[in-house]
Amino acid sequence: MAGWSVNEGRAVALPRRDVDTDQIIPARFMSASRADGYGQYLFADLREGDDGFPLDRHRGASVLIAGANFGCGSSREAAVYALVDAGIRAVIAPSFADIFAGNAVNNGLLPAALPDAEALMDELGANAAEARIDLETATLTIAGQSHEFRLPDVWRHKLTNGWDDIDLTRAHLDEIAAFREARHANAPWVWAEQDDEQATAG
């Protein structure tokens, strides 16, 4: 997964609170192959018969501004896949469901918690605006105004490097190996049973 540090694109508003993962991608689409992409299923039920849906009206938008508690409901990671596959790089909202936020960061999607996100959503209305997100400074610039959001260092590290939890752990393999070696030297009795098993297996 490619990392990113700056995103420049268009922002659109989804004027809803408590957007749950079944609204983001209905369960009936989750049997589809991920290789084919989930973007076509994003907000499928909300878009039916609605020519004015914001992501249809402003195609190519990469920033979505929504109401509080975005990503609530089930823990399905496919909800994040659908957003990412549709070209969304960041969702701006006052708050997010914890599991959704974790899944988002692990897949290169920024869940930026911004207290005044709903005011921004109201200002945008049915329009789109140019937006710039800088992960280094944790700022969103939209319609000429800058807004700071909280971005934990580990999230910034994952997003800029394109890492998930496994990649983050692998980045510390040398330290893990050094600890293992030191532990083995300082407390060999901890390893005795394992060493015996390995010797027997050999």
Backbone as JSON Lines, residues from 0, in Angstrom:
{"i":0,"aa":"M","n":[0.85,-1.19,0.0],"ca":[0.0,0.0,0.0],"c":[0.88,1.24,0.0]}
{"i":1,"aa":"A","n":[0.6,2.16,-0.89],"ca":[1.4,3.38,-0.99],"c":[1.02,4.36,0.11]}
{"i":2,"aa":"G","n":[2.03,4.97,0.7],"ca":[1.77,5.96,1.73],"c":[1.56,7.33,1.12]}
{"i":3,"aa":"W","n":[1.15,8.28,1.93],"ca":[0.97,9.66,1.46],"c":[1.16,10.62,2.62]}
{"i":4,"aa":"S","n":[1.56,11.83,2.31],"ca":[1.74,12.84,3.35],"c":[0.91,14.09,3.07]}
{"i":5,"aa":"V","n":[0.62,14.34,1.79],"ca":[-0.21,15.49,1.42],"c":[-1.25,15.03,0.41]}
{"i":6,"aa":"N","n":[-2.48,15.43,0.61],"ca":[-3.54,15.15,-0.36],"c":[-4.19,16.46,-0.77]}
{"i":7,"aa":"E","n":[-4.23,16.68,-2.07],"ca":[-4.92,17.85,-2.6],"c":[-6.04,17.37,-3.52]}
{"i":8,"aa":"G","n":[-7.24,17.78,-3.24],"ca":[-8.37,17.33,-4.03],"c":[-9.63,18.08,-3.63]}
{"i":9,"aa":"R","n":[-10.76,17.54,-4.02],"ca":[-12.02,18.19,-3.71],"c":[-12.69,17.52,-2.51]}
{"i":10,"aa":"A","n":[-13.33,18.34,-1.71],"ca":[-14.07,17.86,-0.55],"c":[-15.56,18.03,-0.79]}
{"i":11,"aa":"V","n":[-16.32,17.02,-0.38],"ca":[-17.78,17.09,-0.46],"c":[-18.37,16.72,0.88]}
{"i":12,"aa":"A","n":[-19.58,17.16,1.11],"ca":[-20.24,16.9,2.39],"c":[-21.28,15.8,2.25]}
{"i":13,"aa":"L","n":[-21.3,14.92,3.24],"ca":[-22.36,13.93,3.36],"c":[-23.14,14.31,4.61]}
{"i":14,"aa":"P","n":[-24.26,15.01,4.45],"ca":[-24.96,15.58,5.6],"c":[-25.72,14.55,6.43]}
{"i":15,"aa":"R","n":[-24.97,13.69,7.08],"ca":[-25.57,12.65,7.92],"c":[-24.7,12.41,9.15]}
{"i":16,"aa":"R","n":[-25.34,12.09,10.25],"ca":[-24.64,11.65,11.45],"c":[-24.85,10.14,11.59]}
{"i":17,"aa":"D","n":[-24.0,9.51,12.4],"ca":[-24.12,8.07,12.68],"c":[-24.15,7.23,11.41]}
{"i":18,"aa":"V","n":[-23.3,7.57,10.47],"ca":[-23.21,6.77,9.24],"c":[-22.57,5.43,9.62]}
{"i":19,"aa":"D","n":[-23.32,4.34,9.49],"ca":[-22.79,3.04,9.93],"c":[-22.17,2.27,8.77]}
{"i":20,"aa":"T","n":[-21.49,1.19,9.13],"ca":[-20.75,0.44,8.12],"c":[-21.67,-0.26,7.12]}
{"i":21,"aa":"D","n":[-22.91,-0.53,7.51],"ca":[-23.83,-1.15,6.55],"c":[-24.31,-0.13,5.53]}
{"i":22,"aa":"Q","n":[-24.33,1.14,5.91],"ca":[-24.64,2.19,4.94],"c":[-23.45,2.41,4.01]}
{"i":23,"aa":"I","n":[-22.24,2.31,4.56],"ca":[-21.04,2.52,3.75],"c":[-20.92,1.41,2.71]}
{"i":24,"aa":"I","n":[-21.09,0.16,3.12],"ca":[-21.17,-0.95,2.16],"c":[-22.15,-1.99,2.69]}
{"i":25,"aa":"P","n":[-23.3,-2.12,2.05],"ca":[-24.3,-3.1,2.49],"c":[-23.72,-4.52,2.48]}
{"i":26,"aa":"A","n":[-24.15,-5.33,3.43],"ca":[-23.59,-6.67,3.62],"c":[-23.69,-7.55,2.39]}
{"i":27,"aa":"R","n":[-24.7,-7.35,1.58],"ca":[-24.89,-8.25,0.43],"c":[-23.76,-8.15,-0.59]}
{"i":28,"aa":"F","n":[-22.95,-7.1,-0.52],"ca":[-21.86,-6.94,-1.48],"c":[-20.53,-7.5,-0.98]}
{"i":29,"aa":"M","n":[-20.51,-7.97,0.24],"ca":[-19.23,-8.36,0.84],"c":[-18.71,-9.69,0.32]}
{"i":30,"aa":"S","n":[-19.52,-10.42,-0.46],"ca":[-19.04,-11.67,-1.04],"c":[-18.3,-11.42,-2.36]}
{"i":31,"aa":"A","n":[-18.32,-10.17,-2.82],"ca":[-17.62,-9.82,-4.06],"c":[-16.11,-9.91,-3.84]}
{"i":32,"aa":"S","n":[-15.39,-10.16,-4.93],"ca":[-13.94,-10.25,-4.84],"c":[-13.33,-8.87,-4.6]}
{"i":33,"aa":"R","n":[-12.44,-8.78,-3.65],"ca":[-11.76,-7.5,-3.39],"c":[-10.92,-7.1,-4.61]}
{"i":34,"aa":"A","n":[-10.46,-8.09,-5.37],"ca":[-9.63,-7.79,-6.54],"c":[-10.38,-6.94,-7.55]}
{"i":35,"aa":"D","n":[-11.7,-7.05,-7.56],"ca":[-12.52,-6.28,-8.5],"c":[-12.83,-4.88,-7.98]}
{"i":36,"aa":"G","n":[-12.47,-4.64,-6.71],"ca":[-12.71,-3.32,-6.12],"c":[-14.08,-3.22,-5.48]}
{"i":37,"aa":"Y","n":[-14.15,-2.53,-4.35],"ca":[-15.42,-2.34,-3.64],"c":[-15.99,-0.94,-3.84]}
{"i":38,"aa":"G","n":[-15.26,-0.1,-4.58],"ca":[-15.71,1.28,-4.73],"c":[-17.09,1.42,-5.35]}
{"i":39,"aa":"Q","n":[-17.44,0.5,-6.24],"ca":[-18.74,0.59,-6.91],"c":[-19.91,0.34,-5.96]}
{"i":40,"aa":"Y","n":[-19.62,-0.24,-4.79],"ca":[-20.68,-0.54,-3.84],"c":[-20.81,0.51,-2.74]}
{"i":41,"aa":"L","n":[-19.94,1.51,-2.75],"ca":[-19.93,2.52,-1.69],"c":[-21.27,3.25,-1.61]}
{"i":42,"aa":"F","n":[-21.87,3.23,-0.44],"ca":[-23.16,3.9,-0.18],"c":[-24.24,3.48,-1.17]}
{"i":43,"aa":"A","n":[-24.21,2.22,-1.58],"ca":[-25.11,1.73,-2.62],"c":[-26.58,2.05,-2.33]}
{"i":44,"aa":"D","n":[-27.03,1.79,-1.11],"ca":[-28.44,2.0,-0.8],"c":[-28.8,3.48,-0.7]}
{"i":45,"aa":"L","n":[-27.85,4.3,-0.27],"ca":[-28.11,5.74,-0.16],"c":[-28.15,6.4,-1.53]}
{"i":46,"aa":"R","n":[-27.47,5.79,-2.5],"ca":[-27.37,6.41,-3.83],"c":[-28.51,6.01,-4.75]}
{"i":47,"aa":"E","n":[-29.24,4.97,-4.41],"ca":[-30.29,4.47,-5.3],"c":[-31.35,5.54,-5.56]}
{"i":48,"aa":"G","n":[-31.51,5.88,-6.83],"ca":[-32.54,6.84,-7.21],"c":[-32.28,8.26,-6.79]}
{"i":49,"aa":"D","n":[-31.04,8.55,-6.35],"ca":[-30.73,9.9,-5.89],"c":[-29.64,10.49,-6.78]}
{"i":50,"aa":"D","n":[-30.04,11.22,-7.8],"ca":[-29.08,11.82,-8.72],"c":[-28.26,12.91,-8.04]}
{"i":51,"aa":"G","n":[-28.73,13.36,-6.89],"ca":[-28.03,14.43,-6.2],"c":[-27.08,13.96,-5.14]}
{"i":52,"aa":"F","n":[-26.79,12.65,-5.1],"ca":[-25.86,12.15,-4.07],"c":[-24.51,12.84,-4.27]}
{"i":53,"aa":"P","n":[-23.9,13.35,-3.19],"ca":[-22.7,14.18,-3.33],"c":[-21.55,13.55,-4.11]}
{"i":54,"aa":"L","n":[-21.31,12.26,-3.94],"ca":[-20.19,11.63,-4.65],"c":[-20.51,11.37,-6.12]}
{"i":55,"aa":"D","n":[-21.79,11.44,-6.48],"ca":[-22.17,11.35,-7.88],"c":[-22.16,12.74,-8.52]}
{"i":56,"aa":"R","n":[-22.54,13.7,-7.72],"ca":[-22.6,15.08,-8.22],"c":[-21.19,15.65,-8.41]}
{"i":57,"aa":"H","n":[-20.27,15.22,-7.56],"ca":[-18.89,15.72,-7.62],"c":[-17.95,14.53,-7.71]}
{"i":58,"aa":"R","n":[-17.88,13.94,-8.88],"ca":[-17.06,12.74,-9.07],"c":[-15.58,13.07,-8.94]}
{"i":59,"aa":"G","n":[-14.85,12.14,-8.34],"ca":[-13.42,12.33,-8.17],"c":[-13.05,12.99,-6.86]}
{"i":60,"aa":"A","n":[-14.03,13.29,-6.01],"ca":[-13.72,13.89,-4.71],"c":[-12.9,12.9,-3.88]}
{"i":61,"aa":"S","n":[-11.95,13.44,-3.12],"ca":[-11.09,12.57,-2.31],"c":[-11.23,12.81,-0.81]}
{"i":62,"aa":"V","n":[-12.05,13.8,-0.44],"ca":[-12.26,14.12,0.97],"c":[-13.76,14.16,1.23]}
{"i":63,"aa":"L","n":[-14.19,13.44,2.26],"ca":[-15.6,13.38,2.62],"c":[-15.76,14.0,4.01]}
{"i":64,"aa":"I","n":[-16.69,14.94,4.12],"ca":[-16.96,15.59,5.41],"c":[-18.34,15.15,5.87]}
{"i":65,"aa":"A","n":[-18.4,14.59,7.07],"ca":[-19.65,14.0,7.55],"c":[-19.9,14.35,9.01]}
{"i":66,"aa":"G","n":[-21.03,13.85,9.52],"ca":[-21.41,14.12,10.89],"c":[-20.75,13.18,11.88]}
{"i":67,"aa":"A","n":[-21.08,13.36,13.14],"ca":[-20.46,12.62,14.23],"c":[-20.72,11.12,14.17]}
{"i":68,"aa":"N","n":[-19.83,10.37,14.81],"ca":[-19.94,8.92,14.98],"c":[-19.89,8.19,13.64]}
{"i":69,"aa":"F","n":[-19.04,8.64,12.75],"ca":[-18.9,8.01,11.44],"c":[-18.27,6.63,11.59]}
{"i":70,"aa":"G","n":[-18.81,5.64,10.86],"ca":[-18.26,4.29,10.88],"c":[-18.73,3.43,12.03]}
{"i":71,"aa":"C","n":[-19.85,3.81,12.64],"ca":[-20.39,3.0,13.73],"c":[-21.01,1.72,13.15]}
{"i":72,"aa":"G","n":[-21.52,0.88,14.02],"ca":[-22.13,-0.38,13.56],"c":[-21.15,-1.52,13.66]}
{"i":73,"aa":"S","n":[-21.16,-2.4,12.67],"ca":[-20.3,-3.59,12.72],"c":[-18.86,-3.2,12.45]}
{"i":74,"aa":"S","n":[-17.97,-4.16,12.68],"ca":[-16.54,-3.89,12.54],"c":[-16.02,-4.18,11.14]}
{"i":75,"aa":"R","n":[-16.89,-4.35,10.16],"ca":[-16.46,-4.79,8.83],"c":[-15.42,-3.86,8.19]}
{"i":76,"aa":"E","n":[-14.27,-4.45,7.87],"ca":[-13.19,-3.7,7.23],"c":[-13.55,-3.34,5.79]}
{"i":77,"aa":"A","n":[-14.51,-4.07,5.23],"ca":[-14.93,-3.8,3.86],"c":[-15.46,-2.38,3.7]}
{"i":78,"aa":"A","n":[-15.94,-1.77,4.78],"ca":[-16.42,-0.39,4.7],"c":[-15.27,0.54,4.33]}
{"i":79,"aa":"V","n":[-14.11,0.28,4.91],"ca":[-12.92,1.07,4.58],"c":[-12.47,0.77,3.16]}
{"i":80,"aa":"Y","n":[-12.5,-0.51,2.78],"ca":[-12.12,-0.87,1.41],"c":[-12.95,-0.09,0.39]}
{"i":81,"aa":"A","n":[-14.26,0.01,0.64],"ca":[-15.14,0.69,-0.31],"c":[-14.77,2.16,-0.45]}
{"i":82,"aa":"L","n":[-14.48,2.8,0.66],"ca":[-14.09,4.22,0.62],"c":[-12.77,4.4,-0.13]}
{"i":83,"aa":"V","n":[-11.78,3.57,0.22],"ca":[-10.46,3.68,-0.41],"c":[-10.54,3.37,-1.9]}
{"i":84,"aa":"D","n":[-11.27,2.31,-2.24],"ca":[-11.38,1.91,-3.65],"c":[-12.13,2.96,-4.48]}
{"i":85,"aa":"A","n":[-12.94,3.79,-3.83],"ca":[-13.66,4.85,-4.52],"c":[-12.83,6.13,-4.62]}
{"i":86,"aa":"G","n":[-11.61,6.09,-4.1],"ca":[-10.72,7.25,-4.2],"c":[-10.76,8.2,-3.03]}
{"i":87,"aa":"I","n":[-11.43,7.84,-1.95],"ca":[-11.48,8.69,-0.76],"c":[-10.19,8.51,0.05]}
{"i":88,"aa":"R","n":[-9.51,9.6,0.32],"ca":[-8.27,9.57,1.09],"c":[-8.49,9.95,2.55]}
{"i":89,"aa":"A","n":[-9.54,10.72,2.81],"ca":[-9.77,11.18,4.18],"c":[-11.25,11.39,4.42]}
{"i":90,"aa":"V","n":[-11.67,11.07,5.63],"ca":[-13.02,11.41,6.09],"c":[-12.84,12.36,7.26]}
{"i":91,"aa":"I","n":[-13.53,13.47,7.21],"ca":[-13.48,14.48,8.27],"c":[-14.81,14.45,9.0]}
{"i":92,"aa":"A","n":[-14.77,14.25,10.3],"ca":[-16.01,14.18,11.09],"c":[-15.67,14.56,12.54]}
{"i":93,"aa":"P","n":[-16.68,14.92,13.33],"ca":[-16.4,15.25,14.73],"c":[-15.9,14.05,15.54]}
{"i":94,"aa":"S","n":[-16.34,12.85,15.16],"ca":[-15.92,11.65,15.89],"c":[-16.12,10.42,15.01]}
{"i":95,"aa":"F","n":[-15.41,9.35,15.38],"ca":[-15.45,8.1,14.63],"c":[-15.61,6.92,15.58]}
{"i":96,"aa":"A","n":[-16.19,5.84,15.08],"ca":[-16.19,4.59,15.82],"c":[-14.75,4.09,15.88]}
{"i":97,"aa":"D","n":[-14.33,3.6,17.04],"ca":[-12.93,3.24,17.25],"c":[-12.43,2.18,16.28]}
{"i":98,"aa":"I","n":[-13.21,1.11,16.07],"ca":[-12.75,0.03,15.2],"c":[-12.64,0.54,13.77]}
{"i":99,"aa":"F","n":[-13.59,1.34,13.34],"ca":[-13.52,1.9,11.99],"c":[-12.26,2.74,11.83]}
{"i":100,"aa":"A","n":[-11.94,3.57,12.81],"ca":[-10.76,4.44,12.72],"c":[-9.49,3.61,12.6]}
{"i":101,"aa":"G","n":[-9.39,2.53,13.39],"ca":[-8.22,1.66,13.31],"c":[-8.1,1.0,11.95]}
{"i":102,"aa":"N","n":[-9.22,0.49,11.44],"ca":[-9.22,-0.13,10.11],"c":[-8.84,0.88,9.04]}
{"i":103,"aa":"A","n":[-9.32,2.11,9.2],"ca":[-9.06,3.15,8.21],"c":[-7.55,3.42,8.1]}
{"i":104,"aa":"V","n":[-6.92,3.66,9.22],"ca":[-5.48,3.99,9.21],"c":[-4.67,2.83,8.64]}
{"i":105,"aa":"N","n":[-5.06,1.6,8.95],"ca":[-4.33,0.44,8.44],"c":[-4.48,0.26,6.93]}
{"i":106,"aa":"N","n":[-5.41,1.0,6.33],"ca":[-5.64,0.89,4.88],"c":[-5.41,2.21,4.15]}
{"i":107,"aa":"G","n":[-4.69,3.13,4.8],"ca":[-4.31,4.38,4.14],"c":[-5.36,5.46,4.12]}
{"i":108,"aa":"L","n":[-6.43,5.29,4.89],"ca":[-7.51,6.28,4.94],"c":[-7.41,7.08,6.23]}
{"i":109,"aa":"L","n":[-7.38,8.39,6.13],"ca":[-7.29,9.25,7.32],"c":[-8.67,9.5,7.92]}
{"i":110,"aa":"P","n":[-8.9,9.13,9.19],"ca":[-10.12,9.51,9.88],"c":[-9.79,10.72,10.76]}
{"i":111,"aa":"A","n":[-9.99,11.91,10.24],"ca":[-9.59,13.13,10.96],"c":[-10.74,13.65,11.81]}
{"i":112,"aa":"A","n":[-10.58,13.59,13.12],"ca":[-11.6,14.08,14.03],"c":[-11.45,15.59,14.18]}
{"i":113,"aa":"L","n":[-12.44,16.31,13.72],"ca":[-12.42,17.77,13.74],"c":[-13.7,18.25,14.41]}
{"i":114,"aa":"P","n":[-13.58,18.93,15.57],"ca":[-14.78,19.34,16.31],"c":[-15.79,20.14,15.48]}
{"i":115,"aa":"D","n":[-15.28,21.01,14.59],"ca":[-16.2,21.85,13.81],"c":[-16.51,21.27,12.43]}
{"i":116,"aa":"A","n":[-16.37,19.95,12.29],"ca":[-16.63,19.32,11.0],"c":[-18.07,19.54,10.53]}
{"i":117,"aa":"E","n":[-19.02,19.5,11.43],"ca":[-20.41,19.66,11.01],"c":[-20.69,21.08,10.54]}
{"i":118,"aa":"A","n":[-19.99,22.06,11.1],"ca":[-20.12,23.43,10.61],"c":[-19.57,23.52,9.19]}
{"i":119,"aa":"L","n":[-18.45,22.85,8.95],"ca":[-17.89,22.8,7.59],"c":[-18.86,22.12,6.64]}
{"i":120,"aa":"M","n":[-19.46,21.04,7.12],"ca":[-20.42,20.29,6.31],"c":[-21.59,21.2,5.9]}
{"i":121,"aa":"D","n":[-22.06,21.98,6.85],"ca":[-23.18,22.89,6.56],"c":[-22.75,23.98,5.58]}
{"i":122,"aa":"E","n":[-21.53,24.48,5.73],"ca":[-21.03,25.53,4.83],"c":[-20.92,25.02,3.39]}
{"i":123,"aa":"L","n":[-20.46,23.78,3.25],"ca":[-20.32,23.22,1.91],"c":[-21.67,23.0,1.25]}
{"i":124,"aa":"G","n":[-22.61,22.51,2.04],"ca":[-23.92,22.21,1.49],"c":[-23.81,21.23,0.34]}
{"i":125,"aa":"A","n":[-24.38,21.56,-0.8],"ca":[-24.36,20.67,-1.97],"c":[-23.17,20.94,-2.88]}
{"i":126,"aa":"N","n":[-22.3,21.84,-2.46],"ca":[-21.16,22.2,-3.3],"c":[-19.92,21.4,-2.93]}
{"i":127,"aa":"A","n":[-18.88,21.56,-3.74],"ca":[-17.57,20.97,-3.46],"c":[-16.58,22.1,-3.27]}
{"i":128,"aa":"A","n":[-15.49,21.83,-2.58],"ca":[-14.46,22.85,-2.37],"c":[-13.09,22.2,-2.46]}
{"i":129,"aa":"E","n":[-12.12,22.97,-2.92],"ca":[-10.76,22.47,-2.97],"c":[-10.24,22.31,-1.54]}
{"i":130,"aa":"A","n":[-9.59,21.18,-1.3],"ca":[-9.1,20.89,0.05],"c":[-7.67,20.36,-0.01]}
{"i":131,"aa":"R","n":[-6.91,20.68,1.01],"ca":[-5.54,20.18,1.12],"c":[-5.34,19.65,2.53]}
{"i":132,"aa":"I","n":[-4.83,18.44,2.61],"ca":[-4.56,17.82,3.91],"c":[-3.06,17.58,4.01]}
{"i":133,"aa":"D","n":[-2.46,18.04,5.09],"ca":[-1.03,17.86,5.34],"c":[-0.88,17.04,6.63]}
{"i":134,"aa":"L","n":[-0.39,15.82,6.5],"ca":[-0.26,14.96,7.67],"c":[0.85,15.43,8.61]}
{"i":135,"aa":"E","n":[1.88,16.04,8.06],"ca":[3.0,16.48,8.89],"c":[2.55,17.55,9.89]}
{"i":136,"aa":"T","n":[1.72,18.47,9.43],"ca":[1.25,19.54,10.31],"c":[-0.14,19.26,10.87]}
{"i":137,"aa":"A","n":[-0.74,18.15,10.43],"ca":[-2.09,17.78,10.86],"c":[-3.07,18.92,10.64]}
{"i":138,"aa":"T","n":[-3.1,19.42,9.4],"ca":[-4.0,20.52,9.07],"c":[-4.82,20.19,7.82]}
{"i":139,"aa":"L","n":[-6.05,20.67,7.85],"ca":[-6.94,20.63,6.69],"c":[-7.15,22.07,6.25]}
{"i":140,"aa":"T","n":[-6.85,22.36,5.01],"ca":[-7.12,23.69,4.46],"c":[-8.23,23.55,3.43]}
{"i":141,"aa":"I","n":[-9.32,24.24,3.68],"ca":[-10.47,24.14,2.79],"c":[-11.09,25.52,2.63]}
{"i":142,"aa":"A","n":[-11.36,25.88,1.4],"ca":[-11.93,27.2,1.08],"c":[-11.1,28.31,1.71]}
{"i":143,"aa":"G","n":[-9.78,28.13,1.72],"ca":[-8.87,29.16,2.21],"c":[-8.72,29.23,3.71]}
{"i":144,"aa":"Q","n":[-9.39,28.36,4.45],"ca":[-9.3,28.37,5.9],"c":[-8.63,27.08,6.38]}
{"i":145,"aa":"S","n":[-7.74,27.22,7.37],"ca":[-7.01,26.07,7.9],"c":[-7.62,25.6,9.21]}
{"i":146,"aa":"H","n":[-7.67,24.3,9.38],"ca":[-8.22,23.68,10.58],"c":[-7.25,22.61,11.04]}
{"i":147,"aa":"E","n":[-6.9,22.62,12.31],"ca":[-6.0,21.62,12.86],"c":[-6.81,20.45,13.42]}
{"i":148,"aa":"F","n":[-6.29,19.25,13.21],"ca":[-6.94,18.07,13.79],"c":[-5.87,17.27,14.55]}
{"i":149,"aa":"R","n":[-6.33,16.45,15.47],"ca":[-5.41,15.64,16.26],"c":[-5.0,14.41,15.45]}
{"i":150,"aa":"L","n":[-3.7,14.17,15.35],"ca":[-3.2,13.02,14.61],"c":[-2.12,12.32,15.44]}
{"i":151,"aa":"P","n":[-2.43,11.19,16.06],"ca":[-1.42,10.46,16.83],"c":[-0.2,10.14,15.97]}
{"i":152,"aa":"D","n":[0.97,10.18,16.59],"ca":[2.21,9.94,15.85],"c":[2.21,8.6,15.13]}
{"i":153,"aa":"V","n":[1.68,7.58,15.79],"ca":[1.69,6.25,15.17],"c":[0.79,6.23,13.93]}
{"i":154,"aa":"W","n":[-0.3,6.98,13.96],"ca":[-1.16,7.07,12.78],"c":[-0.43,7.77,11.64]}
{"i":155,"aa":"R","n":[0.24,8.87,11.99],"ca":[1.0,9.61,10.97],"c":[2.05,8.7,10.34]}
{"i":156,"aa":"H","n":[2.73,7.93,11.18],"ca":[3.78,7.02,10.72],"c":[3.2,5.97,9.77]}
{"i":157,"aa":"K","n":[2.07,5.41,10.13],"ca":[1.44,4.39,9.28],"c":[0.99,4.98,7.94]}
{"i":158,"aa":"L","n":[0.32,6.1,7.99],"ca":[-0.23,6.69,6.78],"c":[0.87,7.14,5.81]}
{"i":159,"aa":"T","n":[1.9,7.78,6.34],"ca":[2.95,8.28,5.44],"c":[3.79,7.16,4.84]}
{"i":160,"aa":"N","n":[3.88,6.03,5.56],"ca":[4.66,4.9,5.06],"c":[3.81,3.86,4.34]}
{"i":161,"aa":"G","n":[2.5,3.97,4.45],"ca":[1.62,2.96,3.85],"c":[1.66,1.67,4.62]}
{"i":162,"aa":"W","n":[1.75,1.77,5.95],"ca":[1.9,0.58,6.8],"c":[0.6,0.22,7.51]}
{"i":163,"aa":"D","n":[0.47,-1.09,7.82],"ca":[-0.57,-1.55,8.73],"c":[0.13,-2.01,10.01]}
{"i":164,"aa":"D","n":[-0.6,-2.69,10.89],"ca":[-0.02,-3.11,12.17],"c":[1.15,-4.08,11.99]}
{"i":165,"aa":"I","n":[1.04,-4.97,11.0],"ca":[2.11,-5.94,10.77],"c":[3.37,-5.23,10.29]}
{"i":166,"aa":"D","n":[3.21,-4.29,9.37],"ca":[4.37,-3.52,8.89],"c":[5.01,-2.76,10.04]}
{"i":167,"aa":"L","n":[4.2,-2.21,10.92],"ca":[4.72,-1.45,12.05],"c":[5.56,-2.33,12.96]}
{"i":168,"aa":"T","n":[5.1,-3.56,13.17],"ca":[5.86,-4.51,13.98],"c":[7.16,-4.91,13.28]}
{"i":169,"aa":"R","n":[7.08,-5.15,11.97],"ca":[8.27,-5.56,11.21],"c":[9.34,-4.49,11.2]}
{"i":170,"aa":"A","n":[8.94,-3.25,11.37],"ca":[9.92,-2.16,11.4],"c":[10.82,-2.25,12.62]}
{"i":171,"aa":"H","n":[10.43,-3.06,13.6],"ca":[11.2,-3.2,14.84],"c":[11.84,-4.59,14.96]}
{"i":172,"aa":"L","n":[12.01,-5.29,13.84],"ca":[12.55,-6.65,13.9],"c":[13.94,-6.7,14.51]}
{"i":173,"aa":"D","n":[14.8,-5.73,14.21],"ca":[16.15,-5.72,14.78],"c":[16.09,-5.57,16.29]}
{"i":174,"aa":"E","n":[15.22,-4.68,16.77],"ca":[15.08,-4.48,18.22],"c":[14.5,-5.73,18.88]}
{"i":175,"aa":"I","n":[13.55,-6.37,18.21],"ca":[12.96,-7.6,18.76],"c":[14.0,-8.7,18.85]}
{"i":176,"aa":"A","n":[14.82,-8.82,17.79],"ca":[15.88,-9.84,17.79],"c":[16.91,-9.56,18.87]}
{"i":177,"aa":"A","n":[17.27,-8.29,19.07],"ca":[18.24,-7.92,20.11],"c":[17.69,-8.23,21.49]}
{"i":178,"aa":"F","n":[16.4,-7.94,21.7],"ca":[15.78,-8.24,22.99],"c":[15.75,-9.74,23.23]}
{"i":179,"aa":"R","n":[15.42,-10.47,22.21],"ca":[15.35,-11.93,22.32],"c":[16.72,-12.51,22.68]}
{"i":180,"aa":"E","n":[17.75,-12.01,22.03],"ca":[19.1,-12.49,22.3],"c":[19.54,-12.15,23.72]}
{"i":181,"aa":"A","n":[19.24,-10.91,24.15],"ca":[19.61,-10.49,25.51],"c":[18.83,-11.29,26.55]}
{"i":182,"aa":"R","n":[17.58,-11.52,26.27],"ca":[16.75,-12.29,27.2],"c":[17.26,-13.72,27.31]}
{"i":183,"aa":"H","n":[17.65,-14.28,26.2],"ca":[18.17,-15.65,26.19],"c":[19.45,-15.73,27.0]}
{"i":184,"aa":"A","n":[20.29,-14.69,26.91],"ca":[21.56,-14.69,27.64],"c":[21.36,-14.47,29.14]}
{"i":185,"aa":"N","n":[20.42,-13.6,29.48],"ca":[20.22,-13.24,30.89],"c":[19.29,-14.19,31.64]}
{"i":186,"aa":"A","n":[18.44,-14.89,30.91],"ca":[17.5,-15.8,31.57],"c":[17.35,-17.08,30.74]}
{"i":187,"aa":"P","n":[18.43,-17.86,30.63],"ca":[18.4,-19.05,29.77],"c":[17.35,-20.08,30.19]}
{"i":188,"aa":"W","n":[17.0,-20.09,31.48],"ca":[16.01,-21.07,31.95],"c":[14.64,-20.84,31.32]}
{"i":189,"aa":"V","n":[14.37,-19.61,30.89],"ca":[13.1,-19.31,30.25],"c":[12.97,-20.06,28.93]}
{"i":190,"aa":"W","n":[14.13,-20.35,28.29],"ca":[14.15,-20.92,26.96],"c":[14.42,-22.42,26.96]}
{"i":191,"aa":"A","n":[14.68,-22.98,28.14],"ca":[15.14,-24.38,28.2],"c":[14.17,-25.34,27.53]}
{"i":192,"aa":"E","n":[12.9,-25.23,27.85],"ca":[11.93,-26.17,27.31],"c":[11.85,-26.05,25.79]}
{"i":193,"aa":"Q","n":[11.85,-24.83,25.29],"ca":[11.78,-24.61,23.85],"c":[13.01,-25.18,23.16]}
{"i":194,"aa":"D","n":[14.2,-24.95,23.77],"ca":[15.43,-25.47,23.17],"c":[15.44,-26.98,23.13]}
{"i":195,"aa":"D","n":[14.92,-27.62,24.21],"ca":[14.84,-29.08,24.25],"c":[13.94,-29.62,23.14]}
{"i":196,"aa":"E","n":[12.81,-28.93,22.95],"ca":[11.87,-29.36,21.91],"c":[12.5,-29.24,20.53]}
{"i":197,"aa":"Q","n":[13.24,-28.14,20.3],"ca":[13.88,-27.96,19.01],"c":[14.96,-29.0,18.77]}
{"i":198,"aa":"A","n":[15.69,-29.34,19.84],"ca":[16.74,-30.35,19.71],"c":[16.15,-31.71,19.38]}
{"i":199,"aa":"T","n":[15.02,-32.03,20.04],"ca":[14.35,-33.31,19.79],"c":[13.82,-33.35,18.37]}
{"i":200,"aa":"A","n":[13.23,-32.21,17.93],"ca":[12.7,-32.18,16.57],"c":[13.78,-32.3,15.54]}
{"i":201,"aa":"G","n":[15.01,-31.76,15.85],"ca":[16.11,-31.83,14.9],"c":[16.62,-33.25,14.79]}
